[in-house]
XYZ file of C-alpha atoms in Angstrom:
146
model
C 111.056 -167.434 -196.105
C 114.434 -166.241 -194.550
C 113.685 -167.333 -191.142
C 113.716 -163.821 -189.380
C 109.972 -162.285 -188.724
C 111.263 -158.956 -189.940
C 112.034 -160.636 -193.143
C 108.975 -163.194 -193.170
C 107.025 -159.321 -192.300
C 107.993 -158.142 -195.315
C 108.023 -161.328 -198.107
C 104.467 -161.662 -196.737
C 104.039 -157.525 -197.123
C 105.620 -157.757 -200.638
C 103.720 -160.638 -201.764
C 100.408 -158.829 -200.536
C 101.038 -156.016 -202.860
C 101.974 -158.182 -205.817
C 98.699 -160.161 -205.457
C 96.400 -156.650 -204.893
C 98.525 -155.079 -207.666
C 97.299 -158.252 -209.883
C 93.617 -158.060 -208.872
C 93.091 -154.639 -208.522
C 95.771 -152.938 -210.861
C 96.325 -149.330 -209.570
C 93.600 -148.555 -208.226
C 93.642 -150.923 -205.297
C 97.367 -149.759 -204.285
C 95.877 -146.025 -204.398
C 93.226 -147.302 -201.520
C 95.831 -148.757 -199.770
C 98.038 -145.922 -199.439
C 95.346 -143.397 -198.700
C 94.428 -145.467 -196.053
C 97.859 -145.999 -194.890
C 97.804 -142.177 -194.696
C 96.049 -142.274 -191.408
C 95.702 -146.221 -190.275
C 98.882 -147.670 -191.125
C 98.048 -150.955 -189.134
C 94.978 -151.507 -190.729
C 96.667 -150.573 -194.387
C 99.186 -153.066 -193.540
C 97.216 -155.741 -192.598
C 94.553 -155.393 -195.231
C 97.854 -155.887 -197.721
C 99.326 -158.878 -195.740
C 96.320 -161.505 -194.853
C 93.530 -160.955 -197.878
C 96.221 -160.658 -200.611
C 99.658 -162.498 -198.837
C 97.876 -164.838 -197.333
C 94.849 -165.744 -198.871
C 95.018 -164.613 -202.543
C 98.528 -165.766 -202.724
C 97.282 -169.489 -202.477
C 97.185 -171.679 -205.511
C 94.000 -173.465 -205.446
C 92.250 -171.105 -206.962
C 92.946 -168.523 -209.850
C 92.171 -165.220 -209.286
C 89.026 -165.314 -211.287
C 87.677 -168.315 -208.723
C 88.647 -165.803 -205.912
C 86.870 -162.843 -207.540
C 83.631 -164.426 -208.598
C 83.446 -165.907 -204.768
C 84.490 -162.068 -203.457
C 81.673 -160.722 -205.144
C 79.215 -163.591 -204.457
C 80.008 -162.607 -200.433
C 79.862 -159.120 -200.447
C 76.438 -159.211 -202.380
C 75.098 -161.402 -199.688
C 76.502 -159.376 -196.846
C 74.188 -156.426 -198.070
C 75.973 -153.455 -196.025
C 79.417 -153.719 -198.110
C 78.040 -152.360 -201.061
C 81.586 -149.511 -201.728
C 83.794 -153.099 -201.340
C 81.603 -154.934 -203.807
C 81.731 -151.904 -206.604
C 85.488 -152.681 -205.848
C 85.706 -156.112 -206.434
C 83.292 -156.463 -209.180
C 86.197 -153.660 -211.156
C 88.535 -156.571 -209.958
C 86.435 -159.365 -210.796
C 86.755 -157.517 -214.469
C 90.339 -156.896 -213.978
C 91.099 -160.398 -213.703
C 89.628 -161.528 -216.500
C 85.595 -162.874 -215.824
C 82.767 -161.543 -218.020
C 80.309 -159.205 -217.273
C 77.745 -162.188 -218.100
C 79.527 -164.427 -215.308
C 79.252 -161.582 -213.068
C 75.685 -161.194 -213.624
C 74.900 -164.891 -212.939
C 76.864 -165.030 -209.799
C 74.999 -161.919 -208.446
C 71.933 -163.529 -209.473
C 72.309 -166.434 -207.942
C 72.559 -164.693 -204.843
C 68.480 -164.103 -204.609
C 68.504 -167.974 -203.917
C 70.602 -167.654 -200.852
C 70.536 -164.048 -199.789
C 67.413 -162.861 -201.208
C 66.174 -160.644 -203.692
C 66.758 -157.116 -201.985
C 71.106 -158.355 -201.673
C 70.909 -159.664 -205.196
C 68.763 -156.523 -206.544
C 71.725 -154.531 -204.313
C 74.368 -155.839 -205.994
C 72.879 -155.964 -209.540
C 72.960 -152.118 -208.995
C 76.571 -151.397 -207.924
C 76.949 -153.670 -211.266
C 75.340 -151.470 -213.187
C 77.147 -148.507 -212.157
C 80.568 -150.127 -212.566
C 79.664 -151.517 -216.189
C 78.670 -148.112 -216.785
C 81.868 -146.650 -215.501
C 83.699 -149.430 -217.494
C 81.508 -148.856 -220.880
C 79.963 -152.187 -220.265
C 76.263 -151.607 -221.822
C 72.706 -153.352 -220.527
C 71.440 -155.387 -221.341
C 74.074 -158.141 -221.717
C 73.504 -160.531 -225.230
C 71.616 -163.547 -224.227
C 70.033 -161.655 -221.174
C 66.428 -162.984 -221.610
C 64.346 -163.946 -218.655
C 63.988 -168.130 -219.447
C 60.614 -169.267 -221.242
C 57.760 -170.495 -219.019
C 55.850 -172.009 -221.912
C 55.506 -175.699 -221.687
């Protein structure tokens, strides 16, 4: 950092739109500036702490980050427009549709079968929308037989 909180503001601003640029491509600096269009603040903010702050750190890769992002906004139920988002992203960054599928899933275990049946639609729609078809290879319920 330079030391000044102007410049800090805008390494942090800069950094934020590198990282959505990487996750989202385009289309997540289009949302961004449409909503800058009437909430700045909020525009600015949703640049500088999700994507400056958090998605800029190394731990995890971007795929980590996506698979999580889509694991939470299944289970949250009423984000269903941010999930169809991030599971383009999840895509964008480079994770299978079949490790999407699991991770949605896996939600009924913890969230329940209505967030996981949620989220296995707004799948649907976006692998339709990305020419993704159902069912996936290898998408058989597993054998009960003893």
């Amino acid at each position: 950092m330079n030391g000044s909180p102007a410049n800090e503001c805008r390494e942090r601003h800069d950094r934020g739109t590198r990282m959505l640029a990487q996750v989202d491509g385009p289309a997540g600096l289009a949302v961004v500036e449409q909503l800058a269009q009437s909430f700045p603040g909020f525009a600015r903010l949703l640049v500088e702490f999700p994507f400056g702050d958090i998605y800029a750190r190394p731990a995890l890769g971007l795929r980590e980050r996506e698979l999580a992002t889509v694991a939470a906004l299944c289970t949250l139920g009423h984000a269903l427009p941010q999930l169809r988002v991030h599971v383009h992203a999840a895509l964008h960054v480079g994770c299978t549709p079949a490790e999407i599928v699991e991770v949605v899933m896996q939600m009924a275990v913890y969230a329940g079968f209505p967030a996981a049946l949620n989220g296995l639609s707004v799948v649907r729609e976006v692998f339709a929308a990305s020419g993704i078809a159902l069912p996936l290879p290898g998408d058989e319920a597993p054998s009960t037989a003893a």
